[in-house]
XYZ file of C-alpha atoms in Angstrom:
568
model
C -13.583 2.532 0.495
C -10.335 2.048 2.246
C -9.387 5.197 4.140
C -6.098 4.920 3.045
C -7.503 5.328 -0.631
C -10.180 8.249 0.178
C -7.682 11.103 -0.488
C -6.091 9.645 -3.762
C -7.286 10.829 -6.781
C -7.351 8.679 -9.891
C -5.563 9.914 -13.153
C -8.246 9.108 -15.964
C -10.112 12.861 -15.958
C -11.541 13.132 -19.514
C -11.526 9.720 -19.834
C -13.390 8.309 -17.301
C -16.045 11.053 -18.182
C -15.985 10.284 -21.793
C -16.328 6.599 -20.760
C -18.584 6.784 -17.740
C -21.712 8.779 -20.311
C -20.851 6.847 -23.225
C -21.613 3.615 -20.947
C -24.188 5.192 -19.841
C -26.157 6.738 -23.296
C -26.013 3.021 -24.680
C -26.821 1.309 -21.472
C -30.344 3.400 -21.931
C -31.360 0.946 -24.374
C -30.476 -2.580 -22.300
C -33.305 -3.916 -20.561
C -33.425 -3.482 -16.408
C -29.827 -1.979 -16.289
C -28.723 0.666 -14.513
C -25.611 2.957 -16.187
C -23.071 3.889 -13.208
C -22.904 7.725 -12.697
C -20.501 9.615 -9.346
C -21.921 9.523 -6.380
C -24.373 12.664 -5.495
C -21.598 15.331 -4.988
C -18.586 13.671 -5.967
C -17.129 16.435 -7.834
C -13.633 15.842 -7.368
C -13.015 12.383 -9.179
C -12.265 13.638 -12.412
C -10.245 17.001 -11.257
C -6.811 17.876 -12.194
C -5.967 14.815 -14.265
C -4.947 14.391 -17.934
C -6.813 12.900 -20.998
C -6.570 9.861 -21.874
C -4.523 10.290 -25.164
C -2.244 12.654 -22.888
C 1.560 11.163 -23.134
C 2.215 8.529 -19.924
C 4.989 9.673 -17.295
C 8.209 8.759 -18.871
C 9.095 5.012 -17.605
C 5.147 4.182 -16.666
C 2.658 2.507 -18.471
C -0.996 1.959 -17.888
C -3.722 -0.684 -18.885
C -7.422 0.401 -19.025
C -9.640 -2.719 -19.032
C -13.702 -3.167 -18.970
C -15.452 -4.926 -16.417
C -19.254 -5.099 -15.909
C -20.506 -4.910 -12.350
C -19.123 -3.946 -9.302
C -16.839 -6.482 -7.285
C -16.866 -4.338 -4.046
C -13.796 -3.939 -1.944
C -12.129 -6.668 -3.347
C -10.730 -8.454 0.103
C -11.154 -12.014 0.530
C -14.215 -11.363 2.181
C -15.944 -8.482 0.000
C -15.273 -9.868 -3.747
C -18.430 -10.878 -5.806
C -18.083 -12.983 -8.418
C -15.915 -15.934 -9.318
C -14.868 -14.136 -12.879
C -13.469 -11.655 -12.915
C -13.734 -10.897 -8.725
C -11.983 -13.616 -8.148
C -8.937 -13.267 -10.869
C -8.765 -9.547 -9.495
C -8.463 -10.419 -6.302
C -5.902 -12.175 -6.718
C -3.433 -9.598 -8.301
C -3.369 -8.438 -4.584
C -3.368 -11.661 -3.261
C -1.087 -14.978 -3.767
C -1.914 -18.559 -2.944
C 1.003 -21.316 -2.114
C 0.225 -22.870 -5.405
C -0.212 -21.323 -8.876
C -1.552 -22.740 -11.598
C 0.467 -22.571 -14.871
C -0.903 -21.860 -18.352
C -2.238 -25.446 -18.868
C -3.972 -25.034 -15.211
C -1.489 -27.578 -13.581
C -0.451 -26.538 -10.178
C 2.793 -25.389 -9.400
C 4.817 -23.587 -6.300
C 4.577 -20.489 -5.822
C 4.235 -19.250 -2.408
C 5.059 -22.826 -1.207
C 7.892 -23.792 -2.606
C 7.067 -27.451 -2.576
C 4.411 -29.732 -0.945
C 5.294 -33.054 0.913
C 3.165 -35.973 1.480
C 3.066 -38.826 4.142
C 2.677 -42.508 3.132
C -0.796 -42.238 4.336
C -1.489 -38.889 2.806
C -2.577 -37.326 5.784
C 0.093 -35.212 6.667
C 1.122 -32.325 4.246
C 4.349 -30.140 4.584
C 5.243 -26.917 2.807
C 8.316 -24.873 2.691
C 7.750 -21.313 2.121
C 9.662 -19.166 0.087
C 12.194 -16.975 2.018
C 11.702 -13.694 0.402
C 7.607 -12.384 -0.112
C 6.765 -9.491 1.342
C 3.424 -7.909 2.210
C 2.361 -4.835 0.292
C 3.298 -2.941 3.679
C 6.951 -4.451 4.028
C 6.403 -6.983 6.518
C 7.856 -10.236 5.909
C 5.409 -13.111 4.936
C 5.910 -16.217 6.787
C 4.446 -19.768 8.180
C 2.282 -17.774 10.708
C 0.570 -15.926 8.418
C -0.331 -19.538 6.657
C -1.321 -20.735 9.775
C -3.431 -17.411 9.970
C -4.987 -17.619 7.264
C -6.165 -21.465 7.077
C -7.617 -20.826 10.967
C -9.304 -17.826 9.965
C -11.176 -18.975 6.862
C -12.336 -21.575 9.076
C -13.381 -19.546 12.206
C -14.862 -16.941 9.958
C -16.335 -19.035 6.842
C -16.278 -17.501 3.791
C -18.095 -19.652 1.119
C -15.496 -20.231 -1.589
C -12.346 -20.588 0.656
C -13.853 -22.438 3.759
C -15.572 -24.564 1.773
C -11.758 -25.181 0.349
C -10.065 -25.590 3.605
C -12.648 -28.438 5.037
C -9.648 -31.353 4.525
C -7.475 -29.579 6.748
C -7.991 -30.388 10.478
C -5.189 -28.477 11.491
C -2.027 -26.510 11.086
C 1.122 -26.139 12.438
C 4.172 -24.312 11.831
C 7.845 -25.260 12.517
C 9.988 -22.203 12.306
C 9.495 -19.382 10.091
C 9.002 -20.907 6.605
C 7.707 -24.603 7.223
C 3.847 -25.208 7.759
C 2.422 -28.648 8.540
C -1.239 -29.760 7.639
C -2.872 -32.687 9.332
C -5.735 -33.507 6.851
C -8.808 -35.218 8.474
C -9.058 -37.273 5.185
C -6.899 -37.737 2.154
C -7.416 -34.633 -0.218
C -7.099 -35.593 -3.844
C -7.541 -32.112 -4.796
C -5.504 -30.581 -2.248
C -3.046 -28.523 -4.410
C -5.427 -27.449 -7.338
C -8.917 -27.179 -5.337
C -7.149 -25.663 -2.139
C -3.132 -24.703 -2.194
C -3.961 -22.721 -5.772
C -7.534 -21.290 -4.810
C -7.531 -20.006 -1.744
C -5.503 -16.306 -0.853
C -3.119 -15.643 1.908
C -4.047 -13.093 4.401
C -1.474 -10.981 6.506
C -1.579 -12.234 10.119
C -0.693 -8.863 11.349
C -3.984 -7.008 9.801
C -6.294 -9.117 10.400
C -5.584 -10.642 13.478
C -8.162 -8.593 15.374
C -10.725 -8.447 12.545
C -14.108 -9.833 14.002
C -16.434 -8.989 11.088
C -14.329 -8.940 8.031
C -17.172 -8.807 5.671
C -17.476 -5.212 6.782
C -13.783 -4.199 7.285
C -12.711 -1.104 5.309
C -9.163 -0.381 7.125
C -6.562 1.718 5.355
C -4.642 -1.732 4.850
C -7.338 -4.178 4.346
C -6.160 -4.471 0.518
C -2.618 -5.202 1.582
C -1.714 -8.465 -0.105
C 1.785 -10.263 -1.554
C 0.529 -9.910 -5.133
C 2.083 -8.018 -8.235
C -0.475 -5.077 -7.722
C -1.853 -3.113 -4.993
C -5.500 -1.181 -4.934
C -4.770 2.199 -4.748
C -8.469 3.625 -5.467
C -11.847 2.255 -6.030
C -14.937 4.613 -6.187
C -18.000 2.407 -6.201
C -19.689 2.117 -9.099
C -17.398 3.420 -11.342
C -13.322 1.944 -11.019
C -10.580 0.466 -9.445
C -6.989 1.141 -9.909
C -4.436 -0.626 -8.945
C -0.502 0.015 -8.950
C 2.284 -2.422 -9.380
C 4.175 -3.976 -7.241
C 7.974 -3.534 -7.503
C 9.092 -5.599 -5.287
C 6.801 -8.789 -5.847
C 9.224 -12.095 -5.705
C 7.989 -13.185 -8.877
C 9.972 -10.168 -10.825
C 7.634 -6.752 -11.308
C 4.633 -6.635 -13.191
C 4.285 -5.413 -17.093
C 2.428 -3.028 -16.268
C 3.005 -0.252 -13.832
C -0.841 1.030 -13.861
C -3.494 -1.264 -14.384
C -7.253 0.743 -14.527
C -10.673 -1.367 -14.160
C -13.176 0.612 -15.568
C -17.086 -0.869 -14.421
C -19.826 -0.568 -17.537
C -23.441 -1.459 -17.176
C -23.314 -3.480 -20.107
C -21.360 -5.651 -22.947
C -22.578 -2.761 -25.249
C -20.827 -0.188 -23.563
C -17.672 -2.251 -23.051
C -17.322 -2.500 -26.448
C -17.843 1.062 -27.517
C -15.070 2.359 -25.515
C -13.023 -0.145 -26.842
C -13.723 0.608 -30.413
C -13.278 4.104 -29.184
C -9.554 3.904 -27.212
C -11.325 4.451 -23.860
C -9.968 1.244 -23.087
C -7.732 -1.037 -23.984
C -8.959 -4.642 -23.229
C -12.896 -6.118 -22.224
C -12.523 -8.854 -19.345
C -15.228 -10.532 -20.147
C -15.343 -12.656 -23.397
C -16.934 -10.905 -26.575
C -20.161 -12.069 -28.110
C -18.721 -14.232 -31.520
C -20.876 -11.649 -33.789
C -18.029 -9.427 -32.764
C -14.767 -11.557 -33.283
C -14.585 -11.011 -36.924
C -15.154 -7.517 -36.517
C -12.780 -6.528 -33.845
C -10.587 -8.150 -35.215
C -10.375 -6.684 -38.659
C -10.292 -3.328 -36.574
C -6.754 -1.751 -36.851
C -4.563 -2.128 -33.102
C -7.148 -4.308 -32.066
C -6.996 -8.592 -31.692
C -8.701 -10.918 -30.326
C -7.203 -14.118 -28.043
C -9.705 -17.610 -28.696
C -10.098 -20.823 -26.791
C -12.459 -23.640 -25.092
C -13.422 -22.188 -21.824
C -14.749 -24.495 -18.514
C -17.321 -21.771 -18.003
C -20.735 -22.764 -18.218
C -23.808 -21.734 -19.310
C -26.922 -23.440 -17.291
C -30.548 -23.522 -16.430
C -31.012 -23.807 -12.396
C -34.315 -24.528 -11.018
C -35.431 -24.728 -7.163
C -36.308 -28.046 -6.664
C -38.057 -27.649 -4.104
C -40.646 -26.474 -5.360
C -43.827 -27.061 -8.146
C -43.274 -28.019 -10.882
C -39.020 -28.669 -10.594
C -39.640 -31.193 -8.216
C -41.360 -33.250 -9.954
C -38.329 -35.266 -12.373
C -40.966 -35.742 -15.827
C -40.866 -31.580 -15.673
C -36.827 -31.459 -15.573
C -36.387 -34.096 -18.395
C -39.147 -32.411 -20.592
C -37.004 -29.123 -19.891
C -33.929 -30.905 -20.986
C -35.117 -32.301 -23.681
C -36.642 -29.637 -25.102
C -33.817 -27.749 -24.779
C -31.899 -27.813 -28.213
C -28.546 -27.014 -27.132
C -26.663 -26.971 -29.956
C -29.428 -24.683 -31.804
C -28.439 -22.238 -28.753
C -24.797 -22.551 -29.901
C -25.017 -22.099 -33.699
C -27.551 -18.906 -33.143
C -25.618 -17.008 -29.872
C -22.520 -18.498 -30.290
C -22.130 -18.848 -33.990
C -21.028 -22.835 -33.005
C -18.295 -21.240 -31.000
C -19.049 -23.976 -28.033
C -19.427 -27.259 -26.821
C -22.580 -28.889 -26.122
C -23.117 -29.480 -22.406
C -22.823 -32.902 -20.556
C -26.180 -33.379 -18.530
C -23.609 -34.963 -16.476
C -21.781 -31.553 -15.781
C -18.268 -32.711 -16.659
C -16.646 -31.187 -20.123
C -15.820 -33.626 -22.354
C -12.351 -32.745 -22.782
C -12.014 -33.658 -19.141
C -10.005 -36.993 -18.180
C -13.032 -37.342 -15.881
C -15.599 -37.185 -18.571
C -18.272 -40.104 -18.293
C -19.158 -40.635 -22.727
C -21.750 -42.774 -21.768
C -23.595 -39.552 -20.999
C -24.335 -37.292 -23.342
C -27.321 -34.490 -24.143
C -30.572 -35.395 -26.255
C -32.818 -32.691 -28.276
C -36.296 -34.434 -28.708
C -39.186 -32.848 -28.284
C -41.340 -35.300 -28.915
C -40.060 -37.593 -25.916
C -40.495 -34.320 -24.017
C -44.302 -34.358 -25.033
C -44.526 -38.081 -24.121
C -42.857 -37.801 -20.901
C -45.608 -35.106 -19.818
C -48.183 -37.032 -20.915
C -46.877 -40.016 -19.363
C -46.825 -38.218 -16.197
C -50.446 -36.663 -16.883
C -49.245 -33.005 -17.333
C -51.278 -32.081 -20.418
C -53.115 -28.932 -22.310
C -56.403 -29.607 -20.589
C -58.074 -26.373 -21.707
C -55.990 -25.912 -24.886
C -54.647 -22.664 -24.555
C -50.968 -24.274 -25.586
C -49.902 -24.871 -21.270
C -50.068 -28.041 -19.836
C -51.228 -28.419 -16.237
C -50.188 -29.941 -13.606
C -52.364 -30.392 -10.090
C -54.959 -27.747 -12.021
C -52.320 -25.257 -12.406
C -50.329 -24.157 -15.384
C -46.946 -25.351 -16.257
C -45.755 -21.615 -16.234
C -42.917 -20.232 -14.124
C -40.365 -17.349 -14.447
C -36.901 -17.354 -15.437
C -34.579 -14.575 -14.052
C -31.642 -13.559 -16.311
C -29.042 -10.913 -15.173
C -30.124 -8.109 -17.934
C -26.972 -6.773 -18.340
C -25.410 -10.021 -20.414
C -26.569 -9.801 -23.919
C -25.591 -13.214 -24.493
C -27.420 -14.829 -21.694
C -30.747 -12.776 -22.677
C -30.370 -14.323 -25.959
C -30.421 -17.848 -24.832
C -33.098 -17.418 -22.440
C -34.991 -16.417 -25.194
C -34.310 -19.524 -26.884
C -34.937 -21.509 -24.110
C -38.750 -19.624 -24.039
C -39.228 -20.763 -27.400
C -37.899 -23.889 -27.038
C -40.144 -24.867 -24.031
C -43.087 -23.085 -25.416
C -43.209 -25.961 -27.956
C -43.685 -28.652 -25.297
C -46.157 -26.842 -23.264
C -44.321 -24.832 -20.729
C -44.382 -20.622 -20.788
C -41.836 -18.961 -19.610
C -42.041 -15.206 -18.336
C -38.137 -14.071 -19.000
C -37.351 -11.367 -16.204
C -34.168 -9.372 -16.848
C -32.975 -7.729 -13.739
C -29.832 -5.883 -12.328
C -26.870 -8.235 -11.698
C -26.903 -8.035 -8.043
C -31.242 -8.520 -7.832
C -30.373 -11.740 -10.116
C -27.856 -13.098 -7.659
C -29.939 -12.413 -4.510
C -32.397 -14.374 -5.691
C -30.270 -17.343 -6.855
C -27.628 -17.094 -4.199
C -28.853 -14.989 -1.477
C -25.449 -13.582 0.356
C -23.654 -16.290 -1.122
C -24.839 -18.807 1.622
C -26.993 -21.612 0.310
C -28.287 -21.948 4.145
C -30.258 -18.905 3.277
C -32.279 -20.658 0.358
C -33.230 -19.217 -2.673
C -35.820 -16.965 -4.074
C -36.535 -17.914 -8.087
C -38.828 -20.733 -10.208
C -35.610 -20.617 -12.808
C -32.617 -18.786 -13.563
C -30.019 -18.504 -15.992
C -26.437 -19.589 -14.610
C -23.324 -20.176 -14.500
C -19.653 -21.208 -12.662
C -16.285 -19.559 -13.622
C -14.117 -22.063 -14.895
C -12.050 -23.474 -11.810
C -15.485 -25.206 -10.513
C -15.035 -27.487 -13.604
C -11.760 -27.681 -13.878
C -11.856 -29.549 -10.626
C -13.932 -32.730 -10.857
C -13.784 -33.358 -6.851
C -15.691 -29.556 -7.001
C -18.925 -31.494 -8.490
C -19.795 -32.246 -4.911
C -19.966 -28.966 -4.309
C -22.917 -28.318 -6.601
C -25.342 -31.165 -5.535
C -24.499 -32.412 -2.148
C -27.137 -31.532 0.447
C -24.500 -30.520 3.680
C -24.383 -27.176 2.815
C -20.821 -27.430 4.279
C -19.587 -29.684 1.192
C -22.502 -28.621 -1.328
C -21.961 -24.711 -0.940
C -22.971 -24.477 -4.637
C -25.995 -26.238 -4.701
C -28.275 -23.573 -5.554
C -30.805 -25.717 -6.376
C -32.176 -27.701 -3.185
C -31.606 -30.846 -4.632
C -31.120 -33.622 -1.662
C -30.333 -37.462 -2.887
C -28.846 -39.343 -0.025
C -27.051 -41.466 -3.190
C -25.018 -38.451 -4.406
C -24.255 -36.985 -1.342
C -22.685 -40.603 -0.498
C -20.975 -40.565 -4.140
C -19.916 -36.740 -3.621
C -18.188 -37.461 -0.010
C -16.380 -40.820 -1.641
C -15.149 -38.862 -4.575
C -13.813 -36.108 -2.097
C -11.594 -38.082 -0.322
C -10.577 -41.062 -2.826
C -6.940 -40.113 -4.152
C -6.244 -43.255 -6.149
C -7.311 -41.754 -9.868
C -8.858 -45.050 -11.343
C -11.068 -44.763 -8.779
C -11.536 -41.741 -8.477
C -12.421 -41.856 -12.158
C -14.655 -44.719 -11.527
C -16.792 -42.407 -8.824
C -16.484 -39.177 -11.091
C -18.321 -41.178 -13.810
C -20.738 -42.488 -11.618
C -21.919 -39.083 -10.137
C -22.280 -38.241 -13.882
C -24.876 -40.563 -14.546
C -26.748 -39.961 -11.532
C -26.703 -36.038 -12.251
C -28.079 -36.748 -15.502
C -30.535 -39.071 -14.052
C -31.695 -36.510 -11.822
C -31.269 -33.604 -13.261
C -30.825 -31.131 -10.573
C -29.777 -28.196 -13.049
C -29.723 -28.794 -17.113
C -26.461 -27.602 -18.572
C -27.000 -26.099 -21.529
C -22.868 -25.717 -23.059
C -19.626 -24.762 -22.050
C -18.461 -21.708 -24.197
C -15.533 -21.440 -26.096
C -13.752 -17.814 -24.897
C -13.180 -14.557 -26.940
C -10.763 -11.729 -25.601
C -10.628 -8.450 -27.243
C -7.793 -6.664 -26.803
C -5.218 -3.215 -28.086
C -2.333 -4.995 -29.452
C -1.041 -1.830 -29.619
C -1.236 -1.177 -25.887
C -0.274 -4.613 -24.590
C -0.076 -7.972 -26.358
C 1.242 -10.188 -23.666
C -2.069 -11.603 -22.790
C -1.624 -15.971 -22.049
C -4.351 -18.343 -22.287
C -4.638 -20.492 -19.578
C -6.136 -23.433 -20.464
C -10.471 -23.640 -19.567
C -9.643 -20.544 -18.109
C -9.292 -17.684 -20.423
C -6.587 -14.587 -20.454
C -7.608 -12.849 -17.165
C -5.138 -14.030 -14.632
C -1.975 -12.777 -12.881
C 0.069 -15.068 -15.231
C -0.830 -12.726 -17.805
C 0.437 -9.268 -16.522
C 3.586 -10.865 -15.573
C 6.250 -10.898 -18.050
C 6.722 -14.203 -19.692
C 10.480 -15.185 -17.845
C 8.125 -15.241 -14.597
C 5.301 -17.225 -15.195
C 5.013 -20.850 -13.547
């Protein structure tokens, strides 16, 4: 923790409690979780604070929301997961674009963006009047900061982001100048709205920032500041006044971590909280809903729900296994029975169909028995017939890892079991803690470190697809473009069709190549998506009823704690 945030003591007392053993009594019953309890003599985080029903300072207003997991220190460099790490990282932290409620990008720190004829020269004017959290003004060199540093010091997400720009120069206090070594077609929503400023003047002399814990290393421009986190257990962040936007709704905003869905939505049935982050299982939509103070916000998300396998080894790399696996995969069964049809079937292509990108040449199957034949084909059969086929004397048997503490995706994998069982696969389902799950997918977030699983359940928070140049990402074999390809898979005709579609900024084209890398994906088959879910927030109405669905991306986003006058 921050030292600047070691002697402040958070204001939830019997709440936090209340919440903290309630989490932690119906966590006891989820397989391989863990409930979060204070840390072995950590007797003061609860002491001399209110209730939770205890009446607010007069003029202040808190927010109590449910997350599930622990997102670290929340710096550019510390944050876990793309949802919701990533959308809480950025109430501390701004980027020079925003995206607006139908995810188009506008200015925000950059008040506009300039392009040569030949598109390789990019100028932004900055806005005159940001601030950091610690009063110092935000200007060009802290852009220029930021853009060298993510690049000297790569962080996955954001240098991955940055690889167009060669270079960048400032001229004066509120102009920056990037020279890109290619054209960018996704410069503004795949770079200028993803990746977060960093003050100049803190981490300047920062050589390992995956491990700094300095009393400022939370300062940001954003509308909130962290002003506690206790591992484990919450975050709390305060608002701030003076953010150029206009000041938050919300003075107080409280993350509360859960081991589960189950406990999330206890407390929220109970008051302990006031909104769950992540989306709702649909069994509970109607329910909530009918619940009085309570709502729930809907819409088509560009999350995704996915079976990754590592291809490089038996039996994933052999292609008859992957297309018996997706089509024996009944994807809109999964749907109907975990999602009560509140989804869209997935593209074996990746893209969403509601995507201007999206190839409808290529679309999912369900047949088993072409499953069958393929194996047989391929002479992977039930030799002995216990119900497994073999393949080079071994049994078509492998495990799939699921993080146990998502209901949903424990549902589906069993599903999936069943499914496959049928064409002569078996599948030993493995529920583990969140963080054991992502080790072995994505060990330290660093594809160059490999991967450790026969199958997992997966998935990518929605600004991956909302980006279609981001596809490259996920199967090209550079780990320095494909820094989501968490399956091994190496075709020296995608990786040529990824790098084309990265650079080419006229759209027809681009469309052309986008469509193209959907067929061979689906050819392929280096990961079977299984369906993009549609989103379910459940909220206290009563508490705050602002929340704004952005479009793919759900109600979790700065946009939505500022008030309405000050959103892009």
């Amino acid at each position: 923790m921050p030292s600047s945030l070691k002697g402040l003591r958070i204001r939830l007392g019997a709440a936090l409690i209340l919440t903290l053993l309630l989490s932690a009594v119906l966590s006891a019953c989820a397989p391989a979780t863990v409930a979060p309890t204070p840390a072995d003599g950590d007797t003061e985080a609860a002491a001399d604070v209110p209730a939770a029903d205890a009446p607010a300072a007069e003029g202040s207003s808190t927010l109590r929301i449910a997350i599930v997991g622990d997102e670290s220190t929340l710096t550019p460099y510390t944050y876990i997961t793309g949802y919701p790490g990533w959308n809480l990282l950025l109430l501390q932290y701004d980027t020079l674009m925003q995206l607006d409620l139908a995810g188009v990008p506008q200015p925000w720190l950059a008040t506009n963006a300039e392009y040569s004829d030949d598109g390789l020269t990019v100028t932004l004017d900055l806005r005159e009047d940001v601030t950091w959290h610690d009063g110092e003004p935000f200007t060009a060199e802290d852009v220029k900061f930021s853009v060298e540093y993510y690049k000297a010091h790569p962080r996955s997400r954001f240098t991955a982001a940055l690889t167009p720009v060669a270079s960048v120069e400032t001229d004066g206090d509120y102009r920056v100048i990037l020279t890109l070594a290619n054209p960018a077609p996704s410069l503004e929503l795949g770079t200028l709205s993803d990746v977060p400023m960093m003050p100049q003047h803190i981490w300047a002399d920062v050589e390992t920032p995956e491990e700094y814990a300095g009393e400022d290393a939370n300062v940001g421009t954003g509308p909130y500041k962290l002003v506690d986190y206790t591992p484990d257990q919450f975050y709390i962040f305060e608002a701030n006044a003076d953010y150029f936007a206009g000041a938050p709704a919300v003075d107080e905003l409280v993350a509360i971590k859960f081991a589960d869905d189950a406990g999330t939505l206890a407390a929220l049935r109970t008051n302990e909280v006031d909104m769950i982050v992540r989306p709702i299982g649909p069994e509970q939509i109607d329910l909530l809903a009918a619940q009085d103070g309570l709502a729930v916000a809907q819409g088509p998300l560009f999350t995704t729900q996915m079976l990754n396998y590592d291809m490089q080894r038996a039996p994933f790399n052999n292609l008859a296994v992957r297309q018996a696996i997706s089509l024996g995969v009944d994807r809109q069964d999964i749907i109907d029975t975990v999602f009560l049809g509140y989804g869209t079937v997935g593209s074996p292509g990746w893209v969403h169909p509601v995507s201007p990108f999206y190839n409808p040449d290529v679309v999912a199957s369900f047949d088993p028995v072409q499953a069958q034949a393929i194996l047989d084909e391929a002479g992977i059969v039930d030799s002995d017939g216990d119900g497994v086929r073999e393949l080079d004397g071994e049994p078509l048997a492998f495990g799939l890892i699921v993080n146990g503490s998502d209901s949903l995706r424990l549902r589906i994998s069993e599903l999936v079991a069943a499914m496959l069982a049928d064409v002569g696969m078996a599948v030993e389902i493995s529920a583990v803690e969140s963080t054991t799950w992502e080790e072995a997918v994505w060990p330290g977030f660093d594809v160059n470190q490999g991967r450790n699983y026969d199958m997992a359940m997966w998935g990518w928070s929605a600004p991956v697809q909302a980006d279609v140049v981001r596809s490259a990402s996920l199967i090209h074999s550079d780990p320095a473009i494909g820094n989501l390809n968490l399956t091994g898979y190496v075709s020296e005709e995608a990786d040529a069709l990824g790098a084309a579609l990265r650079t080419e900024v006229d759209a027809d084209a681009r469309a052309e190549l986008a469509g193209e890398l959907q067929t061979l994906i689906a050819r392929d088959l280096p990961f079977v998506l299984l369906l993009y879910p549609d989103g379910a927030y459940a909220y206290n109405e009563s508490v705050y009823a602002d929340w704004a669905f952005m479009s793919g991306q759900g109600v979790f986003h700065k946009l939505s704690l500022l008030v309405p006058e000050a959103r892009p």
